[in-house]
mmCIF file of C-alpha atoms and ligand atoms in Angstrom:
data_model
loop_
_atom_site.group_PDB
_atom_site.id
_atom_site.type_symbol
_atom_site.label_atom_id
_atom_site.label_comp_id
_atom_site.label_asym_id
_atom_site.label_seq_id
_atom_site.Cartn_x
_atom_site.Cartn_y
_atom_site.Cartn_z
ATOM 1 C CA MET A 1 103.386 75.828 79.811
ATOM 2 C CA ALA A 2 102.796 74.592 83.339
ATOM 3 C CA VAL A 3 100.667 77.017 85.275
ATOM 4 C CA GLU A 4 101.363 77.267 88.960
ATOM 5 C CA ASN A 5 98.608 79.745 89.772
ATOM 6 C CA LYS A 6 101.144 81.908 91.499
ATOM 7 C CA VAL A 7 103.193 84.951 90.607
ATOM 8 C CA VAL A 8 106.220 84.244 92.791
ATOM 9 C CA TYR A 9 107.923 80.947 93.679
ATOM 10 C CA GLU A 10 106.732 79.582 97.014
ATOM 11 C CA TYR A 11 110.260 79.209 98.399
ATOM 12 C CA ILE A 12 111.060 82.858 97.636
ATOM 13 C CA GLU A 13 107.909 84.004 99.451
ATOM 14 C CA GLU A 14 108.694 81.756 102.390
ATOM 15 C CA TYR A 15 112.185 83.151 102.610
ATOM 16 C CA ILE A 16 111.013 86.777 102.465
ATOM 17 C CA ARG A 17 108.444 86.075 105.181
ATOM 18 C CA GLN A 18 111.175 84.666 107.398
ATOM 19 C CA VAL A 19 113.272 87.826 107.217
ATOM 20 C CA GLN A 20 110.387 90.253 107.724
ATOM 21 C CA PRO A 21 109.884 91.587 111.246
ATOM 22 C CA ASP A 22 106.797 90.412 113.145
ATOM 23 C CA LEU A 23 103.640 92.471 113.016
ATOM 24 C CA SER A 24 102.314 93.892 116.267
ATOM 25 C CA VAL A 25 100.439 91.308 118.331
ATOM 26 C CA GLU A 26 97.070 92.958 117.582
ATOM 27 C CA LEU A 27 97.650 93.184 113.842
ATOM 28 C CA GLU A 28 98.937 89.600 113.684
ATOM 29 C CA GLN A 29 95.725 88.550 115.414
ATOM 30 C CA ILE A 30 93.656 90.223 112.687
ATOM 31 C CA ARG A 31 95.835 88.628 110.012
ATOM 32 C CA LEU A 32 95.381 85.149 111.524
ATOM 33 C CA GLU A 33 91.620 85.563 111.797
ATOM 34 C CA ALA A 34 91.447 86.723 108.171
ATOM 35 C CA GLU A 35 93.498 83.716 107.096
ATOM 36 C CA ARG A 36 91.253 81.401 109.103
ATOM 37 C CA ASP A 37 88.114 82.908 107.532
ATOM 38 C CA GLY A 38 89.533 82.941 103.997
ATOM 39 C CA VAL A 39 89.483 86.739 103.670
ATOM 40 C CA PRO A 40 91.860 87.775 100.866
ATOM 41 C CA ILE A 41 94.030 90.357 102.650
ATOM 42 C CA VAL A 42 97.334 91.657 101.257
ATOM 43 C CA LYS A 43 100.168 89.153 101.381
ATOM 44 C CA PRO A 44 103.061 89.838 103.781
ATOM 45 C CA GLU A 45 105.462 90.834 100.967
ATOM 46 C CA VAL A 46 102.900 93.276 99.585
ATOM 47 C CA ALA A 47 102.269 94.647 103.066
ATOM 48 C CA SER A 48 105.998 95.280 103.398
ATOM 49 C CA LEU A 49 106.195 97.020 100.008
ATOM 50 C CA ILE A 50 103.245 99.252 100.889
ATOM 51 C CA LEU A 51 104.787 100.171 104.239
ATOM 52 C CA THR A 52 108.024 101.168 102.535
ATOM 53 C CA LEU A 53 106.201 103.288 99.956
ATOM 54 C CA LEU A 54 104.268 105.014 102.729
ATOM 55 C CA ALA A 55 107.431 105.598 104.743
ATOM 56 C CA ILE A 56 108.873 107.390 101.687
ATOM 57 C CA LYS A 57 105.693 109.305 100.955
ATOM 58 C CA ARG A 58 104.425 110.090 104.483
ATOM 59 C CA PRO A 59 100.879 110.681 103.240
ATOM 60 C CA LYS A 60 98.342 112.878 104.994
ATOM 61 C CA ARG A 61 95.315 111.366 103.323
ATOM 62 C CA ILE A 62 94.911 107.806 102.050
ATOM 63 C CA LEU A 63 91.908 106.362 100.254
ATOM 64 C CA GLU A 64 91.405 102.603 100.180
ATOM 65 C CA ILE A 65 88.944 100.793 97.920
ATOM 66 C CA GLY A 66 88.132 97.420 99.520
ATOM 67 C CA THR A 67 88.464 97.388 103.325
ATOM 68 C CA ALA A 68 87.582 93.740 103.949
ATOM 69 C CA VAL A 69 88.253 93.286 107.693
ATOM 70 C CA GLY A 70 90.474 96.362 107.925
ATOM 71 C CA PHE A 71 93.846 94.620 107.934
ATOM 72 C CA SER A 72 95.534 96.783 105.274
ATOM 73 C CA ALA A 73 93.924 99.962 106.640
ATOM 74 C CA CYS A 74 95.316 99.265 110.123
ATOM 75 C CA LEU A 75 98.675 98.363 108.582
ATOM 76 C CA MET A 76 98.845 101.602 106.575
ATOM 77 C CA SER A 77 98.044 103.727 109.616
ATOM 78 C CA LYS A 78 101.638 103.090 110.769
ATOM 79 C CA HIS A 79 103.066 105.588 108.295
ATOM 80 C CA LEU A 80 100.250 108.041 108.182
ATOM 81 C CA ASP A 81 101.356 111.594 108.798
ATOM 82 C CA LYS A 82 100.400 112.972 112.228
ATOM 83 C CA ASP A 83 96.766 114.213 111.931
ATOM 84 C CA GLY A 84 96.494 112.136 108.760
ATOM 85 C CA LYS A 85 93.413 110.115 107.775
ATOM 86 C CA ILE A 86 92.598 106.916 105.970
ATOM 87 C CA ILE A 87 89.211 106.670 104.314
ATOM 88 C CA THR A 88 88.300 103.143 103.318
ATOM 89 C CA ILE A 89 85.271 101.859 101.407
ATOM 90 C CA GLU A 90 83.631 98.422 101.722
ATOM 91 C CA ARG A 91 80.367 97.237 100.189
ATOM 92 C CA ASN A 92 79.974 93.950 102.055
ATOM 93 C CA ASN A 93 78.057 94.396 105.290
ATOM 94 C CA SER A 94 79.642 91.644 107.365
ATOM 95 C CA MET A 95 83.149 92.721 106.254
ATOM 96 C CA HIS A 96 82.313 96.302 107.119
ATOM 97 C CA GLN A 97 81.122 95.271 110.579
ATOM 98 C CA LYS A 98 84.188 93.154 111.243
ATOM 99 C CA ALA A 99 86.411 96.049 110.129
ATOM 100 C CA THR A 100 84.568 98.399 112.489
ATOM 101 C CA GLU A 101 85.306 96.016 115.390
ATOM 102 C CA ASN A 102 88.944 95.550 114.417
ATOM 103 C CA ILE A 103 89.615 99.265 114.118
ATOM 104 C CA LYS A 104 88.052 99.814 117.521
ATOM 105 C CA ARG A 105 90.122 96.964 118.935
ATOM 106 C CA LEU A 106 93.307 98.704 117.765
ATOM 107 C CA GLY A 107 92.106 102.108 118.928
ATOM 108 C CA LEU A 108 92.398 103.562 115.412
ATOM 109 C CA GLU A 109 88.960 105.176 115.187
ATOM 110 C CA ASP A 110 90.491 108.642 114.935
ATOM 111 C CA SER A 111 92.712 107.851 111.961
ATOM 112 C CA ILE A 112 90.554 105.419 109.969
ATOM 113 C CA LYS A 113 87.147 106.350 108.616
ATOM 114 C CA LEU A 114 85.059 103.482 107.264
ATOM 115 C CA ILE A 115 82.509 104.045 104.555
ATOM 116 C CA TYR A 116 79.903 101.353 103.951
ATOM 117 C CA GLY A 117 78.848 101.316 100.317
ATOM 118 C CA ASP A 118 79.872 100.612 96.747
ATOM 119 C CA ALA A 119 83.047 102.453 95.765
ATOM 120 C CA LYS A 120 81.530 103.159 92.344
ATOM 121 C CA GLU A 121 79.086 105.517 94.081
ATOM 122 C CA GLU A 122 80.999 106.475 97.211
ATOM 123 C CA MET A 123 84.178 107.665 95.454
ATOM 124 C CA ARG A 124 82.216 110.306 93.588
ATOM 125 C CA LYS A 125 80.989 111.808 96.855
ATOM 126 C CA LEU A 126 84.494 112.343 98.208
ATOM 127 C CA SER A 127 86.044 115.767 98.245
ATOM 128 C CA GLY A 128 89.561 116.973 98.796
ATOM 129 C CA GLU A 129 92.760 115.370 97.600
ATOM 130 C CA PHE A 130 94.440 112.103 98.500
ATOM 131 C CA ASP A 131 98.195 111.444 98.555
ATOM 132 C CA VAL A 132 97.774 107.689 98.159
ATOM 133 C CA ILE A 133 94.900 105.656 96.728
ATOM 134 C CA PHE A 134 95.022 101.897 97.300
ATOM 135 C CA ILE A 135 92.805 99.888 94.958
ATOM 136 C CA ASP A 136 92.104 96.386 96.285
ATOM 137 C CA ALA A 137 88.522 95.470 95.355
ATOM 138 C CA ALA A 138 86.588 93.821 92.481
ATOM 139 C CA LYS A 139 89.149 93.201 89.724
ATOM 140 C CA GLY A 140 86.677 93.749 86.903
ATOM 141 C CA GLN A 141 86.180 97.355 88.048
ATOM 142 C CA TYR A 142 89.769 98.553 88.339
ATOM 143 C CA ASP A 143 89.371 100.722 85.280
ATOM 144 C CA THR A 144 86.459 102.596 86.897
ATOM 145 C CA PHE A 145 88.240 102.915 90.244
ATOM 146 C CA TYR A 146 91.355 104.286 88.528
ATOM 147 C CA ARG A 147 89.464 106.823 86.441
ATOM 148 C CA ASP A 148 87.466 107.948 89.489
ATOM 149 C CA SER A 149 90.759 108.338 91.369
ATOM 150 C CA LEU A 150 92.227 110.820 88.881
ATOM 151 C CA PRO A 151 90.275 113.921 89.984
ATOM 152 C CA ILE A 152 90.914 113.281 93.704
ATOM 153 C CA LEU A 153 94.600 112.338 93.505
ATOM 154 C CA ALA A 154 97.077 115.057 94.501
ATOM 155 C CA ASP A 155 99.917 116.005 92.154
ATOM 156 C CA GLY A 156 102.787 113.721 93.038
ATOM 157 C CA GLY A 157 100.304 111.238 94.550
ATOM 158 C CA LEU A 158 100.411 107.447 94.243
ATOM 159 C CA ILE A 159 97.888 104.924 93.038
ATOM 160 C CA ILE A 160 98.695 101.414 94.235
ATOM 161 C CA ALA A 161 96.630 98.532 92.865
ATOM 162 C CA ASP A 162 96.768 94.955 94.169
ATOM 163 C CA ASN A 163 96.073 91.558 92.503
ATOM 164 C CA ILE A 164 97.038 92.861 89.074
ATOM 165 C CA LEU A 165 98.436 89.580 87.749
ATOM 166 C CA TYR A 166 95.638 87.481 89.263
ATOM 167 C CA LYS A 167 97.581 84.320 90.149
ATOM 168 C CA GLY A 168 99.738 84.905 87.086
ATOM 169 C CA LEU A 169 96.836 84.317 84.676
ATOM 170 C CA VAL A 170 97.049 87.831 83.256
ATOM 171 C CA ALA A 171 100.524 87.169 81.836
ATOM 172 C CA LEU A 172 99.471 83.987 80.008
ATOM 173 C CA GLU A 173 98.521 83.821 76.360
ATOM 174 C CA LYS A 174 94.828 84.226 75.619
ATOM 175 C CA GLY A 175 94.403 80.616 74.466
ATOM 176 C CA ALA A 176 95.442 79.303 77.884
ATOM 177 C CA ILE A 177 92.653 81.117 79.731
ATOM 178 C CA ASP A 178 89.538 79.213 80.867
ATOM 179 C CA ARG A 179 86.223 80.567 79.702
ATOM 180 C CA ARG A 180 85.263 81.650 83.244
ATOM 181 C CA ASN A 181 88.373 83.837 83.546
ATOM 182 C CA ARG A 182 88.210 85.482 80.112
ATOM 183 C CA THR A 183 86.387 88.653 81.149
ATOM 184 C CA ILE A 184 88.697 89.322 84.090
ATOM 185 C CA TYR A 185 91.716 88.579 81.872
ATOM 186 C CA LYS A 186 90.600 90.960 79.153
ATOM 187 C CA ARG A 187 89.669 93.749 81.552
ATOM 188 C CA MET A 188 92.865 93.463 83.543
ATOM 189 C CA ARG A 189 95.006 93.507 80.389
ATOM 190 C CA GLU A 190 93.211 96.625 79.137
ATOM 191 C CA PHE A 191 93.607 98.243 82.540
ATOM 192 C CA ILE A 192 97.339 97.509 82.653
ATOM 193 C CA LYS A 193 97.858 98.907 79.165
ATOM 194 C CA MET A 194 95.934 102.070 80.008
ATOM 195 C CA VAL A 195 97.877 102.677 83.223
ATOM 196 C CA MET A 196 101.302 101.891 81.819
ATOM 197 C CA ASN A 197 100.763 104.207 78.844
ATOM 198 C CA ASN A 198 99.432 107.193 80.744
ATOM 199 C CA LEU A 199 102.315 109.626 80.316
ATOM 200 C CA GLU A 200 101.143 111.854 83.148
ATOM 201 C CA PHE A 201 102.110 109.014 85.449
ATOM 202 C CA GLU A 202 105.260 107.023 86.065
ATOM 203 C CA SER A 203 104.089 103.448 86.559
ATOM 204 C CA THR A 204 105.533 100.050 87.267
ATOM 205 C CA LEU A 205 104.078 96.532 87.402
ATOM 206 C CA ILE A 206 105.817 94.398 90.007
ATOM 207 C CA PRO A 207 105.523 90.606 90.357
ATOM 208 C CA VAL A 208 105.151 90.498 94.132
ATOM 209 C CA GLY A 209 102.279 88.812 95.948
ATOM 210 C CA ASP A 210 99.511 88.621 93.350
ATOM 211 C CA GLY A 211 101.075 91.394 91.248
ATOM 212 C CA ILE A 212 100.950 95.081 92.094
ATOM 213 C CA ILE A 213 100.945 98.322 90.100
ATOM 214 C CA ILE A 214 102.491 101.467 91.542
ATOM 215 C CA SER A 215 101.586 104.557 89.581
ATOM 216 C CA LYS A 216 102.825 108.017 90.462
ATOM 217 C CA LYS A 217 101.031 111.113 89.181
ATOM 218 C CA LEU A 218 103.864 113.343 88.071
ATOM 219 C CA GLU A 219 104.163 116.948 89.123
ATOM 220 C CA TYR A 220 103.933 119.273 86.137
ATOM 221 C CA THR A 221 107.670 119.959 86.320
ATOM 222 C CA GLU A 222 108.474 116.228 86.274
ATOM 223 C CA ARG A 223 106.692 115.535 83.006
ATOM 224 C CA ASN A 224 108.857 115.065 79.992
ATOM 225 C CA ASP A 225 106.765 113.403 77.347
ATOM 226 C CA LYS A 226 109.516 113.738 74.772
ATOM 227 C CA LEU A 227 111.262 110.783 76.382
ATOM 228 C CA TYR A 228 108.612 108.537 74.933
ATOM 229 C CA GLU A 229 107.558 107.901 71.385
ATOM 230 C CA GLN A 230 104.183 109.572 71.196
ATOM 231 C CA ASP A 231 102.432 107.193 68.867
ATOM 232 C CA LYS A 232 103.150 103.687 69.969
ATOM 233 C CA SER A 233 99.608 102.443 70.719
HETATM 234 N N1 LIG B 1 92.383 95.619 101.415
HETATM 235 C C1 LIG B 1 92.036 94.445 102.222
HETATM 236 C C2 LIG B 1 91.492 93.300 101.381
HETATM 237 C C3 LIG B 1 90.342 93.668 100.499
HETATM 238 S S1 LIG B 1 89.573 92.236 99.784
HETATM 239 C C4 LIG B 1 93.278 93.982 102.949
HETATM 240 O O1 LIG B 1 94.296 93.759 102.272
HETATM 241 O O2 LIG B 1 93.252 93.852 104.176
HETATM 242 C C5 LIG B 1 88.486 93.020 98.662
HETATM 243 C C6 LIG B 1 87.253 93.655 99.312
HETATM 244 O O3 LIG B 1 86.723 94.589 98.383
HETATM 245 C C7 LIG B 1 86.130 92.677 99.626
HETATM 246 O O4 LIG B 1 85.827 92.735 101.000
HETATM 247 C C8 LIG B 1 84.954 93.155 98.776
HETATM 248 O O5 LIG B 1 83.705 93.053 99.433
HETATM 249 C C9 LIG B 1 85.324 94.616 98.527
HETATM 250 N N2 LIG B 1 84.774 95.200 97.304
HETATM 251 C C10 LIG B 1 84.775 94.660 96.062
HETATM 252 N N3 LIG B 1 84.237 95.515 95.168
HETATM 253 C C11 LIG B 1 83.867 96.624 95.876
HETATM 254 C C12 LIG B 1 83.248 97.856 95.509
HETATM 255 N N4 LIG B 1 82.855 98.104 94.250
HETATM 256 N N5 LIG B 1 83.026 98.776 96.485
HETATM 257 C C13 LIG B 1 83.395 98.517 97.770
HETATM 258 N N6 LIG B 1 83.984 97.385 98.153
HETATM 259 C C14 LIG B 1 84.222 96.432 97.227
HETATM 260 MG MG1 LIG B 2 94.437 92.234 97.389
#
């Protein structure tokens, strides 16, 4: 099978980008700089999906794992509830500094709080509940990030995770995977299986951008495990 290293056809992405409205001048500036510097920020189609989810949800508190230069954090602030807050964690010092500048540039210091450190440690120090948790950091650690999200995610809250299909590689057969990608492949497949089979959540894997999972923690009254066979493993 020919591997294109992409999840979605180029011409489809190009078309969707044409019909999307322009970002604000300031945000477009950050996007262009990220592109120039090779910083892997969310793709435009993913940005649009996230904005729509946030417009539905109107979250008060958002947690982001993986700030990079702050593009997605600034983007998400658009649909943050009044008095809402985004907390975002980044472990790379130069990324963290660039994000600090960008957030200042957009005047978003009151709504976005940057934490400099490794999410594996920093998440455990957080208190209170989050309505949305956006996971967009080291792919080999998604399992840890997801598990550490469970105690701080509100009932009815969303976990959104980016780069789930990793250029489409995750959907290939095992034999087609290069040695250097095997660990990521295995971990991502295990992660996907775990998320999709957690019956306390309603989850979907969407082939947009680099692949995204949206996982909603059901309210107690929404759970109806009988709909599923219990023992499918
Ligand atoms: N969300 C950003 C892009 C993030 S790129 C956007 O769309 O605009 C992924 C970032 O996650 C990188 O900057 C990387 O340094 C950071 N990262 C990876 N693993 C991390 C971890 N364990 N803790 C904190 N940050 C991490
Ligand atoms: Mg990403």
